[in-house]
mmCIF file of C-alpha atoms in Angstrom:
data_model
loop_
_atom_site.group_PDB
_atom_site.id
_atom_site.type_symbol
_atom_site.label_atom_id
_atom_site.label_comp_id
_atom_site.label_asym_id
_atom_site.label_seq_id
_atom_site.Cartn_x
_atom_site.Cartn_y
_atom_site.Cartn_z
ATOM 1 C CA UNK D 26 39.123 -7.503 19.825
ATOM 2 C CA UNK D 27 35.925 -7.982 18.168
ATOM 3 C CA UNK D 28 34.006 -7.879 21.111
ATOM 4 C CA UNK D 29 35.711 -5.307 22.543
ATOM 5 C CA UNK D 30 34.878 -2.177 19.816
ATOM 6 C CA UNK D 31 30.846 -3.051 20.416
ATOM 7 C CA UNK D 32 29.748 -5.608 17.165
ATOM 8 C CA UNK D 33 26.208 -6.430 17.475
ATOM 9 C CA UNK D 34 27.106 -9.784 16.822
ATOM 10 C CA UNK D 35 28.864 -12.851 18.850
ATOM 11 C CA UNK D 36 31.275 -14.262 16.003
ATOM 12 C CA UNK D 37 34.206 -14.395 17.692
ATOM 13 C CA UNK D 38 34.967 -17.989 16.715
ATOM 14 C CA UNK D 39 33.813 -17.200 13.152
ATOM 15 C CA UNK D 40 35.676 -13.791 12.935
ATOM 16 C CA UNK D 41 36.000 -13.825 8.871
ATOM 17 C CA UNK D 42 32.557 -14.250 8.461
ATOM 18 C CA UNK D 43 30.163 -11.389 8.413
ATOM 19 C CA UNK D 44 25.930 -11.480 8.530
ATOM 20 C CA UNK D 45 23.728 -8.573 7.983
ATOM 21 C CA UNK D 46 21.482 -7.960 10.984
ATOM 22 C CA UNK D 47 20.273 -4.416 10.280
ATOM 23 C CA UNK D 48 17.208 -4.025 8.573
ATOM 24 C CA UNK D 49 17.022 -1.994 5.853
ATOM 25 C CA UNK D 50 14.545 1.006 5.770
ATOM 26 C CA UNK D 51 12.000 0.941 3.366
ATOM 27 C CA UNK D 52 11.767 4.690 2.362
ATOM 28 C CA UNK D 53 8.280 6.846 1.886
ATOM 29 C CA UNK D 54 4.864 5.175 1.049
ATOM 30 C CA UNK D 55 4.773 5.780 -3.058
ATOM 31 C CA UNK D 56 2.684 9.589 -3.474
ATOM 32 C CA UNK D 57 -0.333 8.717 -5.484
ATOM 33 C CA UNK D 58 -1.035 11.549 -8.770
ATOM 34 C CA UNK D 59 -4.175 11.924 -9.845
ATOM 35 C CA UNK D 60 -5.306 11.107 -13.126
ATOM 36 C CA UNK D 61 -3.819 13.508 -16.195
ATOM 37 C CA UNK D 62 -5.796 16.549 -16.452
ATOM 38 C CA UNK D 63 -7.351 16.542 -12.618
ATOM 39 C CA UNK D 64 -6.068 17.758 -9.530
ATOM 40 C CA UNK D 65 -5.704 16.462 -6.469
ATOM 41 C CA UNK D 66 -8.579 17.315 -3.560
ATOM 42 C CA UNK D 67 -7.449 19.882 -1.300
ATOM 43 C CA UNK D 68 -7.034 22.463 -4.300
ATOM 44 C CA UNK D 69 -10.531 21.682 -6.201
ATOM 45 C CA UNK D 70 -12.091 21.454 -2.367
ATOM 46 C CA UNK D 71 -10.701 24.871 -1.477
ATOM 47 C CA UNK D 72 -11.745 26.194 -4.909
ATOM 48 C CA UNK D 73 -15.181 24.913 -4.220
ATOM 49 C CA UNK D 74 -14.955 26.835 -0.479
ATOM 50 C CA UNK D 75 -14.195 30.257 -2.244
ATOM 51 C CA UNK D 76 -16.836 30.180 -4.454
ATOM 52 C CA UNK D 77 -19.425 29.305 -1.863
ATOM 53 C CA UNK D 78 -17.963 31.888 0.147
ATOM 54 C CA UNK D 79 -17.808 34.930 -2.144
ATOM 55 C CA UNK D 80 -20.176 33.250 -5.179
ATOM 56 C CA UNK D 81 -19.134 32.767 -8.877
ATOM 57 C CA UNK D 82 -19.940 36.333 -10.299
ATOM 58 C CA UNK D 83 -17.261 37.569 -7.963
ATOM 59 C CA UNK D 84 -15.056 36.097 -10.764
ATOM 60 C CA UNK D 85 -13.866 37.986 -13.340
ATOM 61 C CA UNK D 86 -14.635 37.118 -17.051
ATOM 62 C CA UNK D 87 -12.259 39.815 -18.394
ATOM 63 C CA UNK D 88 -10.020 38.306 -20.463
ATOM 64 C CA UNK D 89 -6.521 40.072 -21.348
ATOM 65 C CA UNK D 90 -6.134 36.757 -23.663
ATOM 66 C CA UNK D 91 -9.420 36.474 -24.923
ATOM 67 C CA UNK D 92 -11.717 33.799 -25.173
ATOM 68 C CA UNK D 93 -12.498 31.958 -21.524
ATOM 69 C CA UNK D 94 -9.058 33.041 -20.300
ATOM 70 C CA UNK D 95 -10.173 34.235 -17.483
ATOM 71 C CA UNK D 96 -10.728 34.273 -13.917
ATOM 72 C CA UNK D 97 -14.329 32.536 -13.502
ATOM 73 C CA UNK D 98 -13.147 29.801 -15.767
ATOM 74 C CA UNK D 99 -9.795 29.440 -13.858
ATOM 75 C CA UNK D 100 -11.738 28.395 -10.718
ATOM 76 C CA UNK D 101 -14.479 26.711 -11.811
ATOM 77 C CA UNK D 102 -11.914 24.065 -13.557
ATOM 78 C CA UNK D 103 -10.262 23.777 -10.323
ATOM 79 C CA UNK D 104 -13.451 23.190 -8.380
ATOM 80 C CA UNK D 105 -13.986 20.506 -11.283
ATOM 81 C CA UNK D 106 -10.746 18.789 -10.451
ATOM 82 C CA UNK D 107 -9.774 20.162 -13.868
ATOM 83 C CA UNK D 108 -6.007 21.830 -14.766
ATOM 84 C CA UNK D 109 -6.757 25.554 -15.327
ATOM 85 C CA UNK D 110 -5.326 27.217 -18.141
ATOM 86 C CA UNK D 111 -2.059 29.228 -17.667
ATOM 87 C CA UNK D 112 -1.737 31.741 -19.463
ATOM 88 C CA UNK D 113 2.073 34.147 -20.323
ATOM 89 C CA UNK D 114 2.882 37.691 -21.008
ATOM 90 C CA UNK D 115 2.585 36.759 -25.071
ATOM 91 C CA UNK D 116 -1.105 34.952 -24.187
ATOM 92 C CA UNK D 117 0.095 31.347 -25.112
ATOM 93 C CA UNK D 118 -2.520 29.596 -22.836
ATOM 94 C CA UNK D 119 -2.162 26.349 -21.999
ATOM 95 C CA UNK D 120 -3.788 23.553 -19.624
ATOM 96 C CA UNK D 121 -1.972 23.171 -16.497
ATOM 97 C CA UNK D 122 0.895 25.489 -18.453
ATOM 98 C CA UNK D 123 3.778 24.246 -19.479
ATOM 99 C CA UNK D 124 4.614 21.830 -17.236
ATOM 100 C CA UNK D 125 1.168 20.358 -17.524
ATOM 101 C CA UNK D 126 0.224 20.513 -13.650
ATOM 102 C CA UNK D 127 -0.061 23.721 -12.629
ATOM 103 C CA UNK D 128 -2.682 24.883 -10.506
ATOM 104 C CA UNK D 129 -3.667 27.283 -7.819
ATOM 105 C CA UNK D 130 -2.034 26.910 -4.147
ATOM 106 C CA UNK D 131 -4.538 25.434 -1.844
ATOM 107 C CA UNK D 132 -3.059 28.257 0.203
ATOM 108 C CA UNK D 133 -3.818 31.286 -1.981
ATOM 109 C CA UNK D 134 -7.460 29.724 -2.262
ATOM 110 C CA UNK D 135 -8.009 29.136 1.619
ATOM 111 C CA UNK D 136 -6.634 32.989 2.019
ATOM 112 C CA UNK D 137 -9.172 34.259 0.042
ATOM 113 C CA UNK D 138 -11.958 32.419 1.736
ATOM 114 C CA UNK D 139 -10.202 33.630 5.020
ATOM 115 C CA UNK D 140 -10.208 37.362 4.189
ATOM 116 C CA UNK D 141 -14.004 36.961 3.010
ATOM 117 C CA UNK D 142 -14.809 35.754 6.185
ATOM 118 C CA UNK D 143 -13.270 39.095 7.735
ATOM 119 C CA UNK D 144 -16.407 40.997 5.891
ATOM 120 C CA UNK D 145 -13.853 42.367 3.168
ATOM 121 C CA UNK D 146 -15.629 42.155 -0.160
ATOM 122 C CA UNK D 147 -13.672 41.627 -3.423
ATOM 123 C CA UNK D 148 -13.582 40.466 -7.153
ATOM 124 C CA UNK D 149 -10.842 38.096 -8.135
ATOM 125 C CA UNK D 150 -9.640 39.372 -11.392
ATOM 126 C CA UNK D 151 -7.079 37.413 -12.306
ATOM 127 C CA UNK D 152 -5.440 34.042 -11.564
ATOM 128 C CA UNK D 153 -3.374 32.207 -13.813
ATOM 129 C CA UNK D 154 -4.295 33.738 -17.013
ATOM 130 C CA UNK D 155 -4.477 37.366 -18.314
ATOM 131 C CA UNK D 156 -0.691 39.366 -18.678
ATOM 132 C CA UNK D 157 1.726 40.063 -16.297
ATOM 133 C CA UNK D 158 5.139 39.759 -16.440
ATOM 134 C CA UNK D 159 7.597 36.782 -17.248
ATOM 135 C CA UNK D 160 8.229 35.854 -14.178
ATOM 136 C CA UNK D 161 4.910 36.542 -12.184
ATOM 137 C CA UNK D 162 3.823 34.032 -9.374
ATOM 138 C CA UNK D 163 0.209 34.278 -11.681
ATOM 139 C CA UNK D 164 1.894 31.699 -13.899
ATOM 140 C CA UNK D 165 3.069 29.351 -11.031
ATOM 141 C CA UNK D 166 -0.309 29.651 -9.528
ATOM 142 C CA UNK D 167 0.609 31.691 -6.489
ATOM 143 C CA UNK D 168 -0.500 34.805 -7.423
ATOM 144 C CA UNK D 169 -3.939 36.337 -7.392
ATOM 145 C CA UNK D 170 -5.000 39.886 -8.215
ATOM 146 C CA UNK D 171 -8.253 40.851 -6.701
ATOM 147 C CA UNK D 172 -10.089 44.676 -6.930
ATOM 148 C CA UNK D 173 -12.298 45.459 -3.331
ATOM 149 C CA UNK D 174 -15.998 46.878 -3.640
ATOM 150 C CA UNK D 175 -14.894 49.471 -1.067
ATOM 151 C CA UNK D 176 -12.725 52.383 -2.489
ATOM 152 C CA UNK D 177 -11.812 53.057 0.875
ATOM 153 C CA UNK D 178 -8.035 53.179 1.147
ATOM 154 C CA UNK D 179 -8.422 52.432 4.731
ATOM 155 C CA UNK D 180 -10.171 49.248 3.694
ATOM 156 C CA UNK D 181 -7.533 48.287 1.402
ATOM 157 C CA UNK D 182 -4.875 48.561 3.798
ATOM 158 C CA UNK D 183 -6.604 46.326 5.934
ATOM 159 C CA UNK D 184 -6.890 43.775 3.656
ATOM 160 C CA UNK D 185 -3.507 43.997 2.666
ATOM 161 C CA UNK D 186 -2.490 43.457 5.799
ATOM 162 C CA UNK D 187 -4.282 40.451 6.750
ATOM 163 C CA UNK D 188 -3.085 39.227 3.831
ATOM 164 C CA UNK D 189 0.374 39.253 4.823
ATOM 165 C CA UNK D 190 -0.133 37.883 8.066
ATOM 166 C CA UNK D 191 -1.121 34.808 6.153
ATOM 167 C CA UNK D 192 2.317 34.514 4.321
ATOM 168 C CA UNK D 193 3.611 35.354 1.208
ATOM 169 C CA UNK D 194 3.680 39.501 -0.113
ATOM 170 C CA UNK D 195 0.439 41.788 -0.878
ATOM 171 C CA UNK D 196 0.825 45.002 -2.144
ATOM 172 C CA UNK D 197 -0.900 47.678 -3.951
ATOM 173 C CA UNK D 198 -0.685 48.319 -7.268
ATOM 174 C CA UNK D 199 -1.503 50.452 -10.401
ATOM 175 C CA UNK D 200 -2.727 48.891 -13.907
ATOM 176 C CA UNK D 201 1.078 48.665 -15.284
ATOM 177 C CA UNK D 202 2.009 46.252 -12.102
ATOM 178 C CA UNK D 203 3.659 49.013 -10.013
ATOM 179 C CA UNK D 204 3.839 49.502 -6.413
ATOM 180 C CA UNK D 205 1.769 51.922 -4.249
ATOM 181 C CA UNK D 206 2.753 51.486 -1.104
ATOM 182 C CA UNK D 207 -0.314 54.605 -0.061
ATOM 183 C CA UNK D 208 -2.781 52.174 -1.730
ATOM 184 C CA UNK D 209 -4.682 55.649 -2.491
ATOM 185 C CA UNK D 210 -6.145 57.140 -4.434
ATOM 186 C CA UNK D 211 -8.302 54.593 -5.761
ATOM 187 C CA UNK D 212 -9.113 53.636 -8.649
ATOM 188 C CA UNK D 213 -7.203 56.688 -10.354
ATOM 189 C CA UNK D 214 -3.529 55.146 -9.177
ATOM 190 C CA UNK D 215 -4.681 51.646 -7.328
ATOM 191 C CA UNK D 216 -6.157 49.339 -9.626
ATOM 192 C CA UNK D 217 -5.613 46.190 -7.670
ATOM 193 C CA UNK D 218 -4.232 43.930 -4.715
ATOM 194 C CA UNK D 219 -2.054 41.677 -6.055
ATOM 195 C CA UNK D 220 -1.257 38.454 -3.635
ATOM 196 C CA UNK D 221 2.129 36.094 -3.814
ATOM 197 C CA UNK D 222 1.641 33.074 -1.807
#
């Protein structure tokens, strides 16, 4: 009867007594985390990409928080496989915010680079600090705002756009946070592109 329901085993004469012969998987390699306070490479080698690719003074150093809350400082922690601050809609800034490893997607950074390479030319104004609302993607480190050196709205739809195609939502949108779906005019109602990834 044994035999006949497909054991893996030949114990026939030994019916009562039972040994293991599947092997027992051994589950993921353990994940490596960096040190406290650094980052792991793809996000501080992407950071490192953007800057090369549009240069540090296309940073902003406006700070809705004050002090080196701000964009430029954002990514040049990240490219020095620092934590960047994160900021929240009161300005309690924090390093790597409150869960204490928060950075910027490798994703959001490698868009960027991607939409500089299309010719667009931008300023990234804000990253994880500055004020937005309670929930904003800034504060999770996939959001990005970014202002384009062209006040063309045809421009802006374009990079919009591309945006999109890589993922996440872009839109248009005036200095309260709101929606223009025109992207015009600009910079009297379109203050910004802000990117969820």
């Amino acid at each position: 009867l044994i035999l006949s329901v497909g054991t893996k085993y030949n114990n026939a004469q030994n019916w009562w007594q039972f040994t293991c012969i599947e092997t027992v998987p051994t589950g993921p390699p353990p994940v490596t985390l960096p040190p406290p306070g650094q980052l792991p490479t793809q996000p501080q080698s992407k950071a490192q990409e953007l800057i090369n690719a549009i240069g540090l003074t296309s940073f902003s150093i406006s700070a809705d928080c004050g002090g080196s809350f701000h964009a430029r400082q954002n990514i040049q922690d990240i490219a020095s496989n620092k934590l960047p601050a994160v900021c929240s809609p009161f300005c309690s800034c924090v390093v790597g915010g409150s869960s204490g490893n928060t950075t910027v997607s490798s994703d959001l950074l490698d868009g960027l680079t991607q939409l500089s390479k299309r010719g667009i030319r931008f300023t990234v104004t804000s990253l994880t600090t500055g004020r937005h609302s309670n929930s904003s993607s800034h504060y999770s480190g996939h959001g990005v705002d970014i202002v384009l050196d062209n006040n063309n709205p045809v421009v802006w739809i374009e990079a919009r756009t591309f945006l999109v195609s890589l993922g996440g939502a872009a839109v248009c949108e005036n200095r309260s946070g709101g929606a223009v779906a025109s992207c015009s005019p600009i910079p009297s109602s379109v203050d910004h592109i802000h990117w969820t990834r």
